[in-house]
JSON list of C-alpha atoms in Angstrom, two decimals:
[
{"chain": "H", "resi": 1, "resn": "MET", "atom": "CA", "xyz": [0.04, 0.07, 0.07]},
{"chain": "H", "resi": 2, "resn": "MET", "atom": "CA", "xyz": [1.30, 3.41, -1.18]},
{"chain": "H", "resi": 3, "resn": "GLN", "atom": "CA", "xyz": [1.51, 6.17, 1.57]},
{"chain": "H", "resi": 4, "resn": "THR", "atom": "CA", "xyz": [2.23, 9.65, 1.32]},
{"chain": "H", "resi": 5, "resn": "LYS", "atom": "CA", "xyz": [5.91, 10.97, 1.95]},
{"chain": "H", "resi": 6, "resn": "ASP", "atom": "CA", "xyz": [4.46, 13.27, 4.67]},
{"chain": "H", "resi": 7, "resn": "VAL", "atom": "CA", "xyz": [3.02, 10.25, 6.56]},
{"chain": "H", "resi": 8, "resn": "ILE", "atom": "CA", "xyz": [6.22, 8.23, 6.20]},
{"chain": "H", "resi": 9, "resn": "ARG", "atom": "CA", "xyz": [8.35, 11.19, 7.05]},
{"chain": "H", "resi": 10, "resn": "LYS", "atom": "CA", "xyz": [6.51, 11.71, 10.40]},
{"chain": "H", "resi": 11, "resn": "ASN", "atom": "CA", "xyz": [6.55, 8.04, 11.15]},
{"chain": "H", "resi": 12, "resn": "VAL", "atom": "CA", "xyz": [10.37, 7.60, 10.37]},
{"chain": "H", "resi": 13, "resn": "ILE", "atom": "CA", "xyz": [11.21, 10.69, 12.46]},
{"chain": "H", "resi": 14, "resn": "ASN", "atom": "CA", "xyz": [9.13, 9.43, 15.32]},
{"chain": "H", "resi": 15, "resn": "ALA", "atom": "CA", "xyz": [10.84, 6.13, 15.33]},
{"chain": "H", "resi": 16, "resn": "LEU", "atom": "CA", "xyz": [14.23, 7.68, 15.03]},
{"chain": "H", "resi": 17, "resn": "ALA", "atom": "CA", "xyz": [13.46, 10.03, 18.10]},
{"chain": "H", "resi": 18, "resn": "ARG", "atom": "CA", "xyz": [12.38, 6.70, 20.05]},
{"chain": "H", "resi": 19, "resn": "MET", "atom": "CA", "xyz": [15.59, 4.84, 19.42]},
{"chain": "H", "resi": 20, "resn": "ALA", "atom": "CA", "xyz": [17.51, 4.19, 22.52]},
{"chain": "H", "resi": 21, "resn": "PRO", "atom": "CA", "xyz": [20.71, 6.28, 22.33]},
{"chain": "H", "resi": 22, "resn": "ALA", "atom": "CA", "xyz": [22.97, 3.41, 22.70]},
{"chain": "H", "resi": 23, "resn": "ASP", "atom": "CA", "xyz": [21.29, 1.35, 19.99]},
{"chain": "H", "resi": 24, "resn": "LYS", "atom": "CA", "xyz": [21.35, 4.34, 17.71]},
{"chain": "H", "resi": 25, "resn": "ALA", "atom": "CA", "xyz": [25.02, 4.89, 18.38]},
{"chain": "H", "resi": 26, "resn": "ALA", "atom": "CA", "xyz": [25.86, 1.14, 17.76]},
{"chain": "H", "resi": 27, "resn": "GLU", "atom": "CA", "xyz": [24.01, 1.00, 14.61]},
{"chain": "H", "resi": 28, "resn": "SER", "atom": "CA", "xyz": [25.33, 4.21, 13.27]},
{"chain": "H", "resi": 29, "resn": "GLN", "atom": "CA", "xyz": [28.89, 3.00, 13.96]},
{"chain": "H", "resi": 30, "resn": "GLN", "atom": "CA", "xyz": [28.26, -0.23, 12.01]},
{"chain": "H", "resi": 31, "resn": "LEU", "atom": "CA", "xyz": [26.89, 1.86, 9.24]},
{"chain": "H", "resi": 32, "resn": "ILE", "atom": "CA", "xyz": [30.10, 4.22, 9.21]},
{"chain": "H", "resi": 33, "resn": "ASP", "atom": "CA", "xyz": [32.34, 1.29, 9.46]},
{"chain": "H", "resi": 34, "resn": "GLY", "atom": "CA", "xyz": [30.44, -0.24, 6.32]},
{"chain": "H", "resi": 35, "resn": "LEU", "atom": "CA", "xyz": [31.00, 3.01, 4.41]},
{"chain": "H", "resi": 36, "resn": "VAL", "atom": "CA", "xyz": [34.73, 3.66, 5.61]},
{"chain": "H", "resi": 37, "resn": "GLY", "atom": "CA", "xyz": [35.38, -0.06, 4.66]},
{"chain": "H", "resi": 38, "resn": "SER", "atom": "CA", "xyz": [33.84, 0.32, 1.04]},
{"chain": "H", "resi": 39, "resn": "SER", "atom": "CA", "xyz": [35.77, 1.11, -2.17]},
{"chain": "H", "resi": 40, "resn": "ILE", "atom": "CA", "xyz": [33.50, 3.98, -2.86]},
{"chain": "H", "resi": 41, "resn": "TRP", "atom": "CA", "xyz": [34.59, 5.60, 0.16]},
{"chain": "H", "resi": 42, "resn": "GLN", "atom": "CA", "xyz": [38.21, 4.71, -0.19]},
{"chain": "H", "resi": 43, "resn": "ASP", "atom": "CA", "xyz": [38.46, 5.70, -3.84]},
{"chain": "H", "resi": 44, "resn": "ALA", "atom": "CA", "xyz": [37.13, 9.17, -3.17]},
{"chain": "H", "resi": 45, "resn": "LYS", "atom": "CA", "xyz": [39.34, 12.11, -2.46]},
{"chain": "H", "resi": 46, "resn": "SER", "atom": "CA", "xyz": [36.68, 14.74, -2.04]},
{"chain": "H", "resi": 47, "resn": "ILE", "atom": "CA", "xyz": [33.53, 13.98, -0.21]},
{"chain": "H", "resi": 48, "resn": "GLY", "atom": "CA", "xyz": [30.23, 15.80, 0.48]},
{"chain": "H", "resi": 49, "resn": "LEU", "atom": "CA", "xyz": [28.90, 15.34, 4.02]},
{"chain": "H", "resi": 50, "resn": "THR", "atom": "CA", "xyz": [25.91, 17.14, 5.82]},
{"chain": "H", "resi": 51, "resn": "MET", "atom": "CA", "xyz": [26.01, 18.36, 9.23]},
{"chain": "H", "resi": 52, "resn": "SER", "atom": "CA", "xyz": [23.37, 16.08, 10.73]},
{"chain": "H", "resi": 53, "resn": "ALA", "atom": "CA", "xyz": [20.35, 17.20, 13.06]},
{"chain": "H", "resi": 54, "resn": "ALA", "atom": "CA", "xyz": [19.85, 15.53, 16.17]},
{"chain": "H", "resi": 55, "resn": "VAL", "atom": "CA", "xyz": [17.48, 12.66, 15.22]},
{"chain": "H", "resi": 56, "resn": "GLU", "atom": "CA", "xyz": [19.95, 11.69, 12.24]},
{"chain": "H", "resi": 57, "resn": "LEU", "atom": "CA", "xyz": [22.84, 9.47, 12.30]},
{"chain": "H", "resi": 58, "resn": "ASP", "atom": "CA", "xyz": [25.65, 11.72, 13.88]},
{"chain": "H", "resi": 59, "resn": "THR", "atom": "CA", "xyz": [27.93, 12.63, 10.95]},
{"chain": "H", "resi": 60, "resn": "ARG", "atom": "CA", "xyz": [30.63, 14.27, 13.02]},
{"chain": "H", "resi": 61, "resn": "PRO", "atom": "CA", "xyz": [32.83, 11.00, 13.37]},
{"chain": "H", "resi": 62, "resn": "LEU", "atom": "CA", "xyz": [32.56, 10.38, 9.62]},
{"chain": "H", "resi": 63, "resn": "ILE", "atom": "CA", "xyz": [33.72, 13.89, 8.95]},
{"chain": "H", "resi": 64, "resn": "ALA", "atom": "CA", "xyz": [36.54, 13.43, 11.42]},
{"chain": "H", "resi": 65, "resn": "GLN", "atom": "CA", "xyz": [37.47, 10.06, 9.79]},
{"chain": "H", "resi": 66, "resn": "ALA", "atom": "CA", "xyz": [37.49, 11.59, 6.37]},
{"chain": "H", "resi": 67, "resn": "LEU", "atom": "CA", "xyz": [39.48, 14.52, 7.43]},
{"chain": "H", "resi": 68, "resn": "ALA", "atom": "CA", "xyz": [42.13, 12.21, 9.22]},
{"chain": "H", "resi": 69, "resn": "ALA", "atom": "CA", "xyz": [42.28, 10.21, 6.15]},
{"chain": "H", "resi": 70, "resn": "GLY", "atom": "CA", "xyz": [43.43, 13.39, 4.09]},
{"chain": "H", "resi": 71, "resn": "LYS", "atom": "CA", "xyz": [40.06, 13.66, 2.27]},
{"chain": "H", "resi": 72, "resn": "GLN", "atom": "CA", "xyz": [38.58, 17.13, 1.24]},
{"chain": "H", "resi": 73, "resn": "VAL", "atom": "CA", "xyz": [35.32, 17.48, 2.94]},
{"chain": "H", "resi": 74, "resn": "SER", "atom": "CA", "xyz": [32.83, 19.86, 2.04]},
{"chain": "H", "resi": 75, "resn": "VAL", "atom": "CA", "xyz": [29.34, 20.59, 3.78]},
{"chain": "H", "resi": 76, "resn": "PRO", "atom": "CA", "xyz": [26.23, 22.11, 2.30]},
{"chain": "H", "resi": 77, "resn": "LYS", "atom": "CA", "xyz": [24.94, 25.86, 2.68]},
{"chain": "H", "resi": 78, "resn": "THR", "atom": "CA", "xyz": [21.49, 26.68, 1.68]},
{"chain": "H", "resi": 79, "resn": "ARG", "atom": "CA", "xyz": [20.83, 29.44, -0.73]},
{"chain": "H", "resi": 80, "resn": "PRO", "atom": "CA", "xyz": [17.75, 31.30, -1.72]},
{"chain": "H", "resi": 81, "resn": "HIS", "atom": "CA", "xyz": [15.20, 29.42, -4.00]},
{"chain": "H", "resi": 82, "resn": "ARG", "atom": "CA", "xyz": [15.96, 26.23, -2.33]},
{"chain": "H", "resi": 83, "resn": "GLN", "atom": "CA", "xyz": [19.49, 25.95, -3.89]},
{"chain": "H", "resi": 84, "resn": "MET", "atom": "CA", "xyz": [22.61, 24.76, -1.93]},
{"chain": "H", "resi": 85, "resn": "THR", "atom": "CA", "xyz": [26.21, 24.64, -2.67]},
{"chain": "H", "resi": 86, "resn": "PHE", "atom": "CA", "xyz": [28.83, 22.75, -0.48]},
{"chain": "H", "resi": 87, "resn": "ILE", "atom": "CA", "xyz": [31.51, 24.69, 1.21]},
{"chain": "H", "resi": 88, "resn": "THR", "atom": "CA", "xyz": [34.99, 22.99, 1.56]},
{"chain": "H", "resi": 89, "resn": "LEU", "atom": "CA", "xyz": [36.10, 22.85, 5.17]},
{"chain": "H", "resi": 90, "resn": "GLY", "atom": "CA", "xyz": [39.21, 24.62, 6.10]},
{"chain": "H", "resi": 91, "resn": "ALA", "atom": "CA", "xyz": [40.69, 27.80, 7.70]},
{"chain": "H", "resi": 92, "resn": "GLY", "atom": "CA", "xyz": [38.33, 30.55, 7.89]},
{"chain": "H", "resi": 93, "resn": "VAL", "atom": "CA", "xyz": [35.08, 28.25, 8.01]},
{"chain": "H", "resi": 94, "resn": "SER", "atom": "CA", "xyz": [32.91, 28.70, 11.13]},
{"chain": "H", "resi": 95, "resn": "PHE", "atom": "CA", "xyz": [29.42, 27.57, 11.53]},
{"chain": "H", "resi": 96, "resn": "GLU", "atom": "CA", "xyz": [26.07, 29.09, 12.63]},
{"chain": "H", "resi": 97, "resn": "ALA", "atom": "CA", "xyz": [22.45, 27.35, 12.69]},
{"chain": "H", "resi": 98, "resn": "SER", "atom": "CA", "xyz": [20.56, 27.80, 9.60]},
{"chain": "H", "resi": 99, "resn": "ALA", "atom": "CA", "xyz": [16.74, 28.42, 9.53]},
{"chain": "H", "resi": 100, "resn": "PHE", "atom": "CA", "xyz": [16.28, 24.58, 9.69]},
{"chain": "H", "resi": 101, "resn": "GLY", "atom": "CA", "xyz": [18.51, 24.44, 12.76]},
{"chain": "H", "resi": 102, "resn": "ILE", "atom": "CA", "xyz": [21.29, 22.47, 11.18]},
{"chain": "H", "resi": 103, "resn": "GLN", "atom": "CA", "xyz": [25.04, 23.92, 11.33]},
{"chain": "H", "resi": 104, "resn": "GLU", "atom": "CA", "xyz": [25.77, 25.47, 8.18]},
{"chain": "H", "resi": 105, "resn": "PRO", "atom": "CA", "xyz": [29.38, 26.82, 7.03]},
{"chain": "H", "resi": 106, "resn": "VAL", "atom": "CA", "xyz": [29.99, 30.52, 7.12]},
{"chain": "H", "resi": 107, "resn": "GLY", "atom": "CA", "xyz": [33.13, 31.65, 4.99]},
{"chain": "H", "resi": 108, "resn": "GLY", "atom": "CA", "xyz": [35.10, 29.44, 3.11]},
{"chain": "H", "resi": 109, "resn": "GLN", "atom": "CA", "xyz": [34.89, 28.54, -0.67]},
{"chain": "H", "resi": 110, "resn": "SER", "atom": "CA", "xyz": [32.32, 26.67, -2.65]},
{"chain": "H", "resi": 111, "resn": "ILE", "atom": "CA", "xyz": [33.07, 23.53, -4.68]},
{"chain": "H", "resi": 112, "resn": "ASP", "atom": "CA", "xyz": [31.95, 22.86, -8.05]},
{"chain": "H", "resi": 113, "resn": "PRO", "atom": "CA", "xyz": [29.58, 19.78, -7.97]},
{"chain": "H", "resi": 114, "resn": "ASN", "atom": "CA", "xyz": [31.94, 18.11, -10.46]},
{"chain": "H", "resi": 115, "resn": "GLN", "atom": "CA", "xyz": [34.99, 18.32, -8.19]},
{"chain": "H", "resi": 116, "resn": "MET", "atom": "CA", "xyz": [33.40, 15.85, -5.49]},
{"chain": "H", "resi": 117, "resn": "ASP", "atom": "CA", "xyz": [33.81, 12.41, -6.07]},
{"chain": "H", "resi": 118, "resn": "LEU", "atom": "CA", "xyz": [31.29, 11.23, -3.41]},
{"chain": "H", "resi": 119, "resn": "ILE", "atom": "CA", "xyz": [28.13, 12.79, -1.50]},
{"chain": "H", "resi": 120, "resn": "VAL", "atom": "CA", "xyz": [26.82, 11.06, 1.43]},
{"chain": "H", "resi": 121, "resn": "VAL", "atom": "CA", "xyz": [23.05, 11.91, 1.08]},
{"chain": "H", "resi": 122, "resn": "PRO", "atom": "CA", "xyz": [21.01, 12.50, 4.10]},
{"chain": "H", "resi": 123, "resn": "GLY", "atom": "CA", "xyz": [17.30, 11.66, 4.12]},
{"chain": "H", "resi": 124, "resn": "VAL", "atom": "CA", "xyz": [14.39, 10.21, 6.18]},
{"chain": "H", "resi": 125, "resn": "ALA", "atom": "CA", "xyz": [13.63, 6.98, 4.20]},
{"chain": "H", "resi": 126, "resn": "PHE", "atom": "CA", "xyz": [15.44, 4.93, 1.82]},
{"chain": "H", "resi": 127, "resn": "ALA", "atom": "CA", "xyz": [14.21, 1.96, -0.21]},
{"chain": "H", "resi": 128, "resn": "ASP", "atom": "CA", "xyz": [16.68, -0.81, -1.33]},
{"chain": "H", "resi": 129, "resn": "ASP", "atom": "CA", "xyz": [16.31, 0.45, -4.94]},
{"chain": "H", "resi": 130, "resn": "GLY", "atom": "CA", "xyz": [17.97, 3.73, -4.10]},
{"chain": "H", "resi": 131, "resn": "SER", "atom": "CA", "xyz": [14.54, 5.82, -3.74]},
{"chain": "H", "resi": 132, "resn": "ARG", "atom": "CA", "xyz": [14.75, 8.32, -1.05]},
{"chain": "H", "resi": 133, "resn": "ILE", "atom": "CA", "xyz": [12.61, 10.63, 1.05]},
{"chain": "H", "resi": 134, "resn": "GLY", "atom": "CA", "xyz": [14.16, 13.83, 2.15]},
{"chain": "H", "resi": 135, "resn": "PHE", "atom": "CA", "xyz": [13.34, 16.36, 4.50]},
{"chain": "H", "resi": 136, "resn": "GLY", "atom": "CA", "xyz": [10.71, 17.82, 2.07]},
{"chain": "H", "resi": 137, "resn": "ALA", "atom": "CA", "xyz": [12.38, 21.05, 0.71]},
{"chain": "H", "resi": 138, "resn": "GLY", "atom": "CA", "xyz": [14.06, 19.63, -2.26]},
{"chain": "H", "resi": 139, "resn": "TYR", "atom": "CA", "xyz": [17.68, 20.81, -1.84]},
{"chain": "H", "resi": 140, "resn": "TYR", "atom": "CA", "xyz": [19.29, 17.69, -2.58]},
{"chain": "H", "resi": 141, "resn": "ASP", "atom": "CA", "xyz": [17.21, 16.55, -5.45]},
{"chain": "H", "resi": 142, "resn": "ARG", "atom": "CA", "xyz": [17.94, 19.94, -7.06]},
{"chain": "H", "resi": 143, "resn": "TYR", "atom": "CA", "xyz": [21.65, 19.51, -6.30]},
{"chain": "H", "resi": 144, "resn": "LEU", "atom": "CA", "xyz": [21.88, 15.66, -7.40]},
{"chain": "H", "resi": 145, "resn": "ALA", "atom": "CA", "xyz": [20.22, 16.58, -10.62]},
{"chain": "H", "resi": 146, "resn": "VAL", "atom": "CA", "xyz": [23.63, 18.22, -11.97]},
{"chain": "H", "resi": 147, "resn": "PHE", "atom": "CA", "xyz": [26.02, 16.11, -9.70]},
{"chain": "H", "resi": 148, "resn": "LYS", "atom": "CA", "xyz": [28.01, 13.43, -11.58]},
{"chain": "H", "resi": 149, "resn": "GLY", "atom": "CA", "xyz": [29.65, 11.77, -8.92]},
{"chain": "H", "resi": 150, "resn": "GLU", "atom": "CA", "xyz": [28.97, 8.70, -6.54]},
{"chain": "H", "resi": 151, "resn": "THR", "atom": "CA", "xyz": [26.10, 8.94, -4.04]},
{"chain": "H", "resi": 152, "resn": "VAL", "atom": "CA", "xyz": [25.61, 6.75, -0.84]},
{"chain": "H", "resi": 153, "resn": "SER", "atom": "CA", "xyz": [23.17, 7.00, 1.97]},
{"chain": "H", "resi": 154, "resn": "LEU", "atom": "CA", "xyz": [23.43, 5.41, 5.49]},
{"chain": "H", "resi": 155, "resn": "ALA", "atom": "CA", "xyz": [20.12, 4.27, 6.56]},
{"chain": "H", "resi": 156, "resn": "LEU", "atom": "CA", "xyz": [19.41, 3.35, 10.11]},
{"chain": "H", "resi": 157, "resn": "SER", "atom": "CA", "xyz": [16.76, 0.49, 10.74]},
{"chain": "H", "resi": 158, "resn": "PRO", "atom": "CA", "xyz": [13.58, 2.88, 11.11]},
{"chain": "H", "resi": 159, "resn": "GLN", "atom": "CA", "xyz": [14.73, 4.53, 7.80]},
{"chain": "H", "resi": 160, "resn": "ARG", "atom": "CA", "xyz": [15.28, 1.37, 5.66]},
{"chain": "H", "resi": 161, "resn": "PHE", "atom": "CA", "xyz": [12.43, -0.04, 3.45]},
{"chain": "H", "resi": 162, "resn": "ARG", "atom": "CA", "xyz": [12.97, -3.09, 1.30]},
{"chain": "H", "resi": 163, "resn": "LYS", "atom": "CA", "xyz": [10.61, -1.76, -1.30]},
{"chain": "H", "resi": 164, "resn": "ARG", "atom": "CA", "xyz": [9.34, 1.92, -1.91]},
{"chain": "H", "resi": 165, "resn": "THR", "atom": "CA", "xyz": [5.95, 2.32, -0.25]},
{"chain": "H", "resi": 166, "resn": "TRP", "atom": "CA", "xyz": [5.38, 5.82, -1.54]},
{"chain": "H", "resi": 167, "resn": "THR", "atom": "CA", "xyz": [4.95, 7.55, -4.89]},
{"chain": "H", "resi": 168, "resn": "ALA", "atom": "CA", "xyz": [8.01, 9.06, -6.39]},
{"chain": "H", "resi": 169, "resn": "ASP", "atom": "CA", "xyz": [8.01, 12.33, -7.89]},
{"chain": "H", "resi": 170, "resn": "SER", "atom": "CA", "xyz": [9.47, 13.02, -11.38]},
{"chain": "H", "resi": 171, "resn": "PHE", "atom": "CA", "xyz": [12.04, 15.14, -9.68]},
{"chain": "H", "resi": 172, "resn": "ASP", "atom": "CA", "xyz": [13.20, 12.55, -7.30]},
{"chain": "H", "resi": 173, "resn": "ILE", "atom": "CA", "xyz": [16.78, 11.57, -7.75]},
{"chain": "H", "resi": 174, "resn": "LYS", "atom": "CA", "xyz": [17.77, 7.88, -6.72]},
{"chain": "H", "resi": 175, "resn": "ILE", "atom": "CA", "xyz": [20.88, 7.26, -4.60]},
{"chain": "H", "resi": 176, "resn": "LYS", "atom": "CA", "xyz": [23.34, 4.91, -6.12]},
{"chain": "H", "resi": 177, "resn": "GLN", "atom": "CA", "xyz": [24.03, 2.85, -2.91]},
{"chain": "H", "resi": 178, "resn": "ILE", "atom": "CA", "xyz": [22.23, 2.40, 0.34]},
{"chain": "H", "resi": 179, "resn": "ILE", "atom": "CA", "xyz": [24.22, 1.04, 3.40]},
{"chain": "H", "resi": 180, "resn": "SER", "atom": "CA", "xyz": [21.92, -0.58, 5.84]},
{"chain": "H", "resi": 181, "resn": "LEU", "atom": "CA", "xyz": [22.01, -3.38, 8.30]},
{"chain": "H", "resi": 182, "resn": "LYS", "atom": "CA", "xyz": [20.41, -5.95, 5.96]},
{"chain": "H", "resi": 183, "resn": "GLU", "atom": "CA", "xyz": [18.46, -7.86, 8.75]},
{"chain": "H", "resi": 184, "resn": "ALA", "atom": "CA", "xyz": [16.23, -4.61, 9.11]},
{"chain": "H", "resi": 185, "resn": "ASP", "atom": "CA", "xyz": [12.94, -4.69, 7.49]}
]
């Protein structure tokens, strides 16, 4: 049975909020280990990563691992008209909360989408076929429409769907690889 994206978004966010912190941390670490051990990560020299919200998988350890491995890391900054750009972390970059409550870079240089090898794409729900429900504003779908590199998402158990149970929109961009705990439903 198909559900609306809004219903799925609400249900998954509630399920994420109810996850025991220890369980969420352990599962997050397994997903991060799976990504860091993958060829898609090891081959990437320039990676786009989001600054996570409290309900999401914490991306700070992943950012730290990427920087420690000598990878160039860029994080998104929202722009007018539901556009975004990625800003490369480095000297002169600080952070402030956006209108969405997400930490965004201030200062620094934006990177051309075609200069990034990999983007770790956030979202609310992910199906095994690469379908994704984001947070509803369409920033990543717009950005990914011009991005030619690799895409991967990390799906905690409440975020993983074996099959898409929502109607895809024409502008939805599929993720090339979803990393999840396969025993999840």
